Amino acid sequence: MSAHTVAIIGAGMGGLAAGVYGQLAGVETTIFEMHDKPGGLCTAWTRKGYTFDGCIHHLAGCRSGTSTYRMWEELGAMPREVLYPADLTQVETPEGKALTIYTDLDRLEAHMLDLAPIDAPAIRRYVQALRTFTRFDLFDAMAGTWRDRGRLVRHAPTAMKWGRLTMRKFAERFKDPFLRQAMATVQYDWPDTPVMLHLGILAGSAAGRYGFPAGGSLRFAQAIADRYASLGGELHYGSRVEGILVKKGHAIGVRLADGTEHLTDSVISNATLHTTVQRLLGGDYLNDRLRATFARPQDEMVMGLHVSLGVARDLSGEPHAMVLWLPEPVKLADRSRDRLDLELFGFDPSLAPPGKGVLKLLLDTKWSYWAELGRDRDRYQAEKEHLVESVLRLLEPRFPGITGQVEVWDVATPLTTERYTGVGPGYVSSPQWGAMMLARPTTVPGVRGLQIVGQSVGGAGIPGCAVMGRNALRGS
Ligand SMILES: Cc1cc2nc3c(=O)[nH]c(=O)nc-3n(C[C@H](O)[C@H](O)[C@H](O)COP(=O)(O)OP(=O)(O)OC[C@H]3O[C@@H](n4cnc5c(N)ncnc54)[C@H](O)[C@@H]3O)c2cc1C
């Protein structure tokens, strides 16, 4: 793309990266962000001295020397303090059985062998696969050059072997009933995700490539926004874009909610594909493929419900994440649950007052459930309160006294996320591995000078969206 002035809609990862790389390439960019903070989904919020993180479990590119780390350096997000929790997660049953997925692979192997000697061959194969995965990182190739990608080709057969197997199927390889149950859930409790993702993240954590940026997601995003400003980029907060201006089939700027128009040579949208095409372009450029995509909005919001608790309790000795199996299924929000997926932030003391901690429950939920409740503010609020009470009751056996230790709670629903980031009900798309790795921005047929970047068009997590933003403007 060759342009001298570019309007960027949204300061999410894709928009911020496009801005920084644009400024570095001598392009005059302006970012219009509707919220009062940068980061989009990569965010956190503060309540009574506690920081509730809404995003990062694992950030790729934490080790210097990797392609992703180099990108973070260029974006001003690295170097920084990175924390490496000792575990990926811990699965616990009501009977007191616990499987800890340590990031130290020797410790993990010894622990698993101790738990289930009957599974020694399967455990050894698993840990051996993890050791192999410590030697390469497929996802790092996203941020790298074609040469970097070429170097990874020899690992393709290993990746393909594990890429076809889901966590659920993988767990069936274990004979011990507890391991069979637990192993399906150890990667974000996504039993249908390919084992390859799990091996990549756990091995990457073992090798120091994946970590948690101290201070959390918003601080990480803010560092990129600061870098953008230092390069002369203009970031306007509280600036909702209402329309993309198109003249003779070319995007020539944006119109804000207050009616002002900003004319530029081209436009990059970090708003979702749906928002960009349906709202900002007024639905004028729909083709059959887009119509088909938008005809199938996805109701299921994975990790769409966050119950965050600020507690007067030291969580520093707790695992960094937990899958807590319940004695019996319990209805929470829109469905019955037999386990709780918890994040415990005791490993980052900056997120809570001294000696206290943050605990978060993440739940999958349906958009339609909250959309219906959202029509009646009282019912919506009552449901949040009921949810917190139920969650505390379920947590009590494992964390005795926690109910009395809660100093502040917060429930973020899919409606909250949409209000703050514009990311609403999803639209079924099936991002292909190849497209994800190339991280190419999407264009809209009939509109030149417009690129869409971010998760809604196949950006893979925080680094993937940043790479896509970079690809939209680097070297233009
Ligand atoms: C619970 C959760 C956990 C996650 N954990 C991880 C993790 O551990 N590791 C990882 O790599 N990734 C993780 N992700 C994914 C990651 O957060 C996203 O892939 C990434 O942040 C999305 O970036 P994006 O470029 O799509 O922009 P978005 O985050 O979608 O931001 C878009 C921005 O555009 C703004 N905007 C939208 N419309 C307009 C408009 N009309 N006018 C002006 N501004 C507008 C929004 O306010 C927002 O700031 C997680 C996501 C979630 C939800």
XYZ file of C-alpha atoms and ligand atoms in Angstrom:
529
model
C 0.000 0.000 0.000
C 1.366 3.414 -0.829
C -0.169 6.244 1.158
C 0.970 9.341 2.960
C -1.892 9.771 5.378
C -3.834 6.927 6.926
C -6.808 6.934 9.271
C -6.801 3.948 11.618
C -10.071 2.939 13.260
C -9.411 1.487 16.715
C -6.417 1.196 19.039
C -6.552 -2.563 19.537
C -3.425 -4.588 18.882
C -3.863 -4.445 15.112
C -4.542 -0.707 15.031
C -1.699 0.197 17.387
C 0.821 -1.923 15.474
C -0.314 -0.443 12.159
C 0.167 3.001 13.671
C 3.678 2.360 14.975
C 4.901 0.676 11.796
C 3.262 3.370 9.698
C 5.058 6.120 11.622
C 8.332 4.198 11.279
C 7.766 4.011 7.525
C 7.178 7.757 7.257
C 3.406 7.519 6.858
C 1.323 10.080 8.717
C -1.191 8.057 10.702
C -4.043 9.028 13.008
C -5.812 6.525 15.253
C -9.444 7.101 16.245
C -10.404 5.056 19.316
C -13.929 5.152 20.720
C -12.850 4.134 24.246
C -10.640 6.175 26.590
C -7.892 3.547 26.670
C -5.748 1.670 24.177
C -5.661 -2.124 23.818
C -9.190 -3.199 22.865
C -9.577 -6.771 24.149
C -6.030 -6.610 25.525
C -7.201 -4.750 28.580
C -7.624 -4.603 32.351
C -9.657 -2.515 34.764
C -9.000 -1.282 38.272
C -11.410 -1.490 41.201
C -10.517 -0.383 44.754
C -6.796 -0.984 44.300
C -7.208 -4.324 42.489
C -6.413 -4.760 38.806
C -8.729 -7.205 37.032
C -7.034 -8.440 33.899
C -9.353 -9.177 30.997
C -6.956 -10.860 28.667
C -3.456 -12.322 28.836
C -2.942 -15.878 29.987
C 0.161 -16.380 27.882
C 1.957 -13.815 25.807
C 4.181 -15.093 23.007
C 7.509 -13.476 22.243
C 8.817 -12.966 25.774
C 12.302 -14.315 25.049
C 14.826 -12.129 23.311
C 16.159 -13.494 20.053
C 12.736 -14.611 18.776
C 11.015 -12.876 15.861
C 8.024 -11.973 18.020
C 10.280 -10.422 20.669
C 11.910 -8.295 17.967
C 8.467 -7.062 16.950
C 7.587 -6.218 20.578
C 10.857 -4.270 20.793
C 9.971 -2.291 17.693
C 6.519 -1.673 19.136
C 7.996 -0.463 22.435
C 6.451 -3.286 24.471
C 9.725 -5.062 25.255
C 12.045 -5.196 27.129
C 9.925 -5.305 30.256
C 9.571 -7.461 33.345
C 8.035 -10.802 32.425
C 6.679 -13.277 34.963
C 6.871 -17.028 34.458
C 4.414 -18.886 36.711
C 5.593 -22.370 37.676
C 2.475 -24.035 36.283
C 0.239 -23.882 33.254
C -2.711 -24.992 35.338
C -3.764 -27.340 38.128
C -6.729 -29.682 37.836
C -8.375 -30.599 41.137
C -11.215 -32.938 42.050
C -13.527 -32.639 45.070
C -11.846 -35.787 46.423
C -8.566 -33.884 46.616
C -6.775 -35.331 43.582
C -4.592 -32.780 41.832
C -2.674 -32.752 38.573
C -0.301 -29.810 38.190
C 0.978 -29.058 34.723
C 4.367 -27.673 35.694
C 6.314 -25.661 33.156
C 9.483 -27.369 34.391
C 9.270 -30.489 32.236
C 11.399 -32.737 34.491
C 9.184 -31.828 37.423
C 6.078 -32.421 35.307
C 7.270 -35.870 34.249
C 8.117 -36.920 37.811
C 4.760 -35.607 39.107
C 2.716 -37.377 36.438
C 4.618 -40.660 36.880
C 3.980 -40.425 40.580
C 0.268 -39.832 40.009
C -0.261 -42.556 37.429
C 2.596 -45.067 37.092
C 0.309 -47.176 34.918
C 0.573 -44.472 32.271
C 4.373 -44.312 32.216
C 4.694 -44.915 28.439
C 2.053 -42.269 27.544
C 3.524 -39.779 30.015
C 7.034 -40.245 28.629
C 5.778 -39.751 25.063
C 3.929 -36.595 26.126
C 6.923 -35.077 27.882
C 9.182 -36.101 25.006
C 6.863 -34.261 22.601
C 7.038 -31.208 24.856
C 10.834 -31.331 24.810
C 10.751 -31.472 21.008
C 8.411 -28.468 20.922
C 10.816 -26.446 23.111
C 13.190 -26.444 20.130
C 10.873 -24.599 17.750
C 7.887 -22.274 17.810
C 5.541 -22.417 14.865
C 3.701 -19.316 16.009
C 6.915 -17.296 16.124
C 7.116 -17.722 12.357
C 4.121 -15.373 12.057
C 6.275 -12.455 13.099
C 9.323 -13.668 11.181
C 10.539 -13.526 7.608
C 10.082 -16.109 4.869
C 13.531 -17.382 5.809
C 12.400 -17.935 9.403
C 9.365 -19.796 8.086
C 11.580 -21.855 5.823
C 13.667 -22.964 8.796
C 10.529 -24.332 10.425
C 9.556 -26.529 7.492
C 11.511 -29.463 8.889
C 9.272 -29.400 11.975
C 6.086 -29.486 9.911
C 5.606 -33.289 10.165
C 5.797 -33.127 13.987
C 3.337 -30.248 14.051
C 0.955 -31.980 11.628
C 1.024 -35.138 13.731
C -0.224 -33.259 16.782
C -2.290 -30.718 14.845
C -4.896 -33.327 13.952
C -5.383 -34.617 17.486
C -7.716 -32.830 19.909
C -7.075 -32.562 23.641
C -10.120 -34.777 24.204
C -8.787 -37.557 21.991
C -5.315 -37.143 23.435
C -6.646 -37.621 26.971
C -8.060 -41.001 25.950
C -4.479 -42.269 25.634
C -4.186 -42.314 29.421
C -5.463 -45.329 31.369
C -5.674 -43.731 34.801
C -9.269 -42.408 35.156
C -8.171 -39.121 36.724
C -5.591 -38.389 34.018
C -8.141 -39.267 31.310
C -10.518 -36.756 32.817
C -7.956 -34.090 33.612
C -5.782 -34.029 30.501
C -8.660 -32.980 28.229
C -8.981 -29.733 30.187
C -5.421 -28.579 30.831
C -5.261 -26.104 27.938
C -7.749 -23.366 28.845
C -10.302 -26.158 29.302
C -10.713 -26.368 25.532
C -11.115 -30.133 24.955
C -11.632 -29.655 21.219
C -8.523 -27.627 20.581
C -5.589 -29.318 18.790
C -2.943 -30.728 21.125
C -0.449 -28.786 19.028
C -1.618 -25.528 20.615
C -1.119 -26.989 24.080
C 2.323 -28.364 23.254
C 3.318 -25.027 21.713
C 2.222 -22.994 24.748
C 3.513 -25.348 27.447
C 6.833 -25.990 25.707
C 7.063 -22.270 24.942
C 6.516 -21.537 28.633
C 9.189 -24.094 29.546
C 11.578 -22.362 27.155
C 10.760 -18.847 28.423
C 9.131 -17.770 25.171
C 5.656 -17.448 26.730
C 5.109 -15.452 29.895
C 2.963 -12.825 31.547
C 4.004 -9.188 31.245
C 4.167 -7.805 34.801
C 1.345 -5.347 35.396
C -0.914 -7.120 32.911
C -2.599 -6.552 29.587
C -3.461 -2.861 29.731
C 0.026 -1.865 30.800
C 1.368 -3.885 27.871
C -0.968 -2.162 25.403
C -0.229 1.243 26.936
C 3.493 0.775 26.222
C 2.690 0.422 22.508
C 0.423 3.470 22.596
C 3.272 5.411 24.252
C 5.688 4.296 21.554
C 3.184 5.417 18.921
C 2.942 8.861 20.522
C 6.731 9.111 20.763
C 6.909 8.582 16.996
C 4.561 11.499 16.413
C 1.418 9.432 15.927
C -1.899 11.005 16.919
C -4.268 8.877 18.984
C -7.686 10.399 19.608
C -9.630 8.751 22.417
C -13.379 9.089 22.779
C -13.561 9.213 18.969
C -16.069 6.741 17.619
C -15.938 6.325 13.857
C -19.432 6.182 12.362
C -18.582 5.874 8.696
C -15.825 5.212 6.202
C -15.861 7.791 3.403
C -15.629 6.244 -0.045
C -15.198 8.192 -3.268
C -15.083 6.520 -6.670
C -14.438 3.177 -5.015
C -11.575 4.427 -2.838
C -11.593 4.906 0.947
C -10.717 8.540 1.500
C -11.225 9.005 5.233
C -13.580 8.593 8.158
C -16.579 10.310 9.686
C -16.763 10.502 13.469
C -19.845 10.328 15.684
C -19.685 14.103 16.177
C -20.020 14.547 12.412
C -16.465 15.678 11.721
C -14.766 14.181 8.695
C -11.075 13.350 8.427
C -9.781 12.979 4.908
C -6.815 10.688 4.327
C -5.234 8.728 1.490
C -6.396 5.421 2.912
C -8.035 3.732 5.892
C -7.200 0.775 8.131
C -10.000 -0.628 10.252
C -9.300 -2.503 13.488
C -13.043 -2.676 14.147
C -14.483 -6.112 13.422
C -15.203 -7.261 9.887
C -18.918 -7.088 10.660
C -18.759 -3.543 12.076
C -16.574 -2.361 9.212
C -18.689 -3.767 6.406
C -22.182 -3.507 7.851
C -21.975 -0.300 9.846
C -19.034 1.779 8.711
C -19.589 1.042 5.013
C -23.357 0.969 5.451
C -23.705 -2.538 4.009
C -23.041 -1.180 0.498
C -20.243 -3.593 -0.361
C -21.681 -6.911 0.698
C -20.967 -9.844 -1.559
C -22.301 -13.397 -1.309
C -19.415 -14.577 0.855
C -19.854 -11.752 3.379
C -23.640 -12.140 3.338
C -23.236 -15.826 4.134
C -20.806 -15.053 6.960
C -23.043 -12.432 8.523
C -26.079 -14.663 8.215
C -24.574 -16.934 10.867
C -23.768 -14.845 13.942
C -22.144 -16.993 16.585
C -24.008 -16.961 19.876
C -21.411 -18.833 21.905
C -18.907 -16.466 23.508
C -15.842 -18.430 24.554
C -14.424 -16.971 27.804
C -17.149 -14.369 27.431
C -18.036 -14.040 31.108
C -15.490 -12.838 33.696
C -16.224 -12.998 37.420
C -13.347 -11.151 39.108
C -12.805 -11.059 42.858
C -10.435 -8.829 44.822
C -9.788 -10.731 48.049
C -7.961 -9.971 51.278
C -6.118 -13.258 50.950
C -2.573 -14.118 49.949
C -2.766 -16.080 46.690
C 0.971 -16.142 46.016
C 1.242 -19.830 46.931
C -1.626 -20.886 44.679
C -1.306 -22.206 41.123
C -1.629 -19.643 38.344
C -4.733 -21.308 36.910
C -7.059 -24.063 38.035
C -9.731 -26.356 36.726
C -11.806 -27.069 39.801
C -14.162 -30.028 39.356
C -17.373 -29.686 41.342
C -19.015 -32.451 43.417
C -22.083 -32.075 41.231
C -23.162 -29.894 38.302
C -24.433 -26.432 39.191
C -26.240 -23.910 37.022
C -24.242 -20.722 36.559
C -25.675 -18.095 34.227
C -26.976 -19.786 31.093
C -25.965 -23.394 31.706
C -25.066 -26.187 34.029
C -21.332 -26.504 34.853
C -19.388 -29.378 36.333
C -16.121 -27.453 36.768
C -14.774 -23.947 37.267
C -11.928 -22.455 35.241
C -10.025 -20.099 37.490
C -7.160 -17.709 37.037
C -5.282 -16.758 40.196
C -3.022 -13.738 39.874
C -0.972 -14.228 43.059
C 2.147 -14.517 40.885
C 1.951 -10.792 40.020
C 1.945 -8.737 43.234
C 1.419 -5.510 41.284
C -2.211 -6.468 40.604
C -3.423 -6.258 44.219
C -2.626 -4.416 47.453
C 0.160 -6.085 49.512
C -0.796 -9.496 50.899
C -4.052 -9.580 48.884
C -4.944 -11.163 45.594
C -7.117 -11.379 42.491
C -9.025 -14.478 41.504
C -11.045 -14.703 38.328
C -13.551 -17.216 37.023
C -13.863 -17.403 33.245
C -16.998 -18.909 31.753
C -18.206 -19.590 28.253
C -21.632 -18.114 27.792
C -24.286 -17.266 25.246
C -24.607 -13.775 23.864
C -28.373 -14.091 23.572
C -28.740 -14.897 27.282
C -27.139 -11.598 28.310
C -28.700 -9.626 25.479
C -32.127 -10.658 26.763
C -31.252 -9.834 30.388
C -29.703 -6.538 29.286
C -33.158 -5.244 28.313
C -33.975 -4.946 32.008
C -31.171 -3.320 34.022
C -32.489 -4.608 37.353
C -32.644 -8.221 36.202
C -29.234 -7.897 34.566
C -27.697 -6.560 37.792
C -29.513 -9.151 39.925
C -28.162 -11.953 37.732
C -24.618 -10.655 38.233
C -25.076 -10.573 42.002
C -26.618 -14.036 42.018
C -23.695 -15.310 39.955
C -21.125 -13.967 42.415
C -22.992 -15.487 45.386
C -23.166 -18.881 43.661
C -19.505 -18.762 42.698
C -18.435 -17.926 46.235
C -20.463 -20.843 47.592
C -18.662 -23.151 45.159
C -15.252 -21.724 46.028
C -15.669 -21.981 49.811
C -14.663 -25.661 50.184
C -11.394 -25.027 48.322
C -10.762 -21.519 49.695
C -12.320 -21.558 53.182
C -13.391 -18.114 54.354
C -13.124 -16.505 50.926
C -16.644 -15.073 51.043
C -15.721 -12.854 53.969
C -12.479 -11.825 52.283
C -14.030 -10.343 49.152
C -13.300 -6.597 49.089
C -14.591 -5.979 45.589
C -16.144 -7.994 42.790
C -16.817 -7.350 39.154
C -18.763 -9.248 36.519
C -17.989 -8.480 32.880
C -20.520 -9.992 30.483
C -20.425 -10.123 26.683
C -22.411 -6.861 26.755
C -19.604 -5.237 28.762
C -17.045 -6.409 26.232
C -19.052 -5.069 23.344
C -19.543 -1.721 25.036
C -15.826 -1.294 25.609
C -14.301 -2.901 22.512
C -16.997 -3.133 19.863
C -16.454 -6.906 19.764
C -19.961 -8.304 19.885
C -21.537 -11.578 18.870
C -19.037 -13.424 16.728
C -19.545 -14.424 13.148
C -18.626 -17.943 12.223
C -15.433 -17.890 10.271
C -12.976 -20.704 9.924
C -9.535 -19.180 9.900
C -7.087 -21.417 8.087
C -3.692 -22.167 9.624
C -1.932 -20.865 6.503
C -3.831 -17.556 6.442
C -3.283 -17.150 10.183
C 0.457 -17.638 9.830
C 0.693 -15.121 6.983
C -1.419 -12.610 8.962
C -2.580 -10.747 5.874
C -5.052 -7.894 6.314
C -8.427 -8.381 4.656
C -9.798 -6.141 1.923
C -13.390 -5.450 0.925
C -14.248 -6.082 -2.714
C -15.147 -2.792 -4.399
C -13.266 -0.557 -1.951
C -9.645 0.258 -2.663
C -7.442 1.758 0.049
C -9.202 -0.034 2.908
C -7.668 -2.844 4.947
C -9.161 -4.637 7.929
C -6.851 -6.010 10.623
C -7.405 -7.952 13.839
C -8.882 -11.056 15.326
C -12.141 -10.917 13.378
C -10.223 -11.436 10.134
C -7.982 -14.244 11.380
C -5.438 -12.463 13.603
C -4.105 -15.116 15.974
C -4.102 -13.654 19.475
C -2.187 -10.580 20.532
C 0.945 -11.206 18.443
C -1.021 -12.347 15.395
C -3.132 -9.170 15.384
C -0.022 -7.035 15.849
C 1.713 -8.777 12.933
C -1.347 -8.162 10.772
C -1.287 -4.475 11.697
C 2.409 -4.395 10.875
C 1.766 -6.064 7.526
C -0.803 -3.413 6.653
C 1.714 -0.580 6.738
C 5.293 -1.665 7.164
C 7.488 -0.333 4.423
C 4.669 1.354 2.513
C -10.617 -13.486 27.686
C -9.569 -13.388 26.605
C -8.311 -13.921 26.841
C -7.319 -13.824 25.857
N -6.087 -14.333 26.140
C -5.097 -14.174 25.244
C -3.778 -14.619 25.549
O -3.506 -15.147 26.627
N -2.808 -14.451 24.599
C -3.069 -13.879 23.377
O -2.144 -13.745 22.562
N -4.315 -13.454 23.062
C -5.331 -13.592 23.958
N -6.591 -13.157 23.660
C -6.878 -12.659 22.300
C -6.435 -11.210 22.112
O -6.874 -10.427 23.176
C -7.012 -10.670 20.809
O -6.722 -11.562 19.746
C -6.463 -9.308 20.417
O -6.266 -8.470 21.531
C -7.450 -8.674 19.432
O -6.897 -7.523 18.858
P -7.560 -6.807 17.626
O -6.463 -6.231 16.787
O -8.529 -7.706 16.947
O -8.326 -5.551 18.241
P -9.522 -5.465 19.298
O -9.070 -5.959 20.597
O -10.769 -6.032 18.728
O -9.682 -3.889 19.433
C -10.394 -3.131 18.496
C -10.369 -1.685 18.938
O -11.126 -0.911 18.009
C -11.950 -0.002 18.721
N -13.121 0.283 17.881
C -14.033 -0.612 17.411
N -14.951 0.015 16.672
C -14.617 1.329 16.653
C -15.193 2.493 16.053
N -16.304 2.432 15.318
N -14.570 3.687 16.247
C -13.438 3.780 17.000
N -12.873 2.708 17.612
C -13.446 1.501 17.430
C -12.305 -0.748 20.000
O -12.704 0.126 21.033
C -10.994 -1.457 20.302
O -10.142 -0.667 21.087
C -7.603 -13.220 24.622
C -8.863 -12.672 24.384
C -9.831 -12.741 25.363
C -11.174 -12.116 25.103
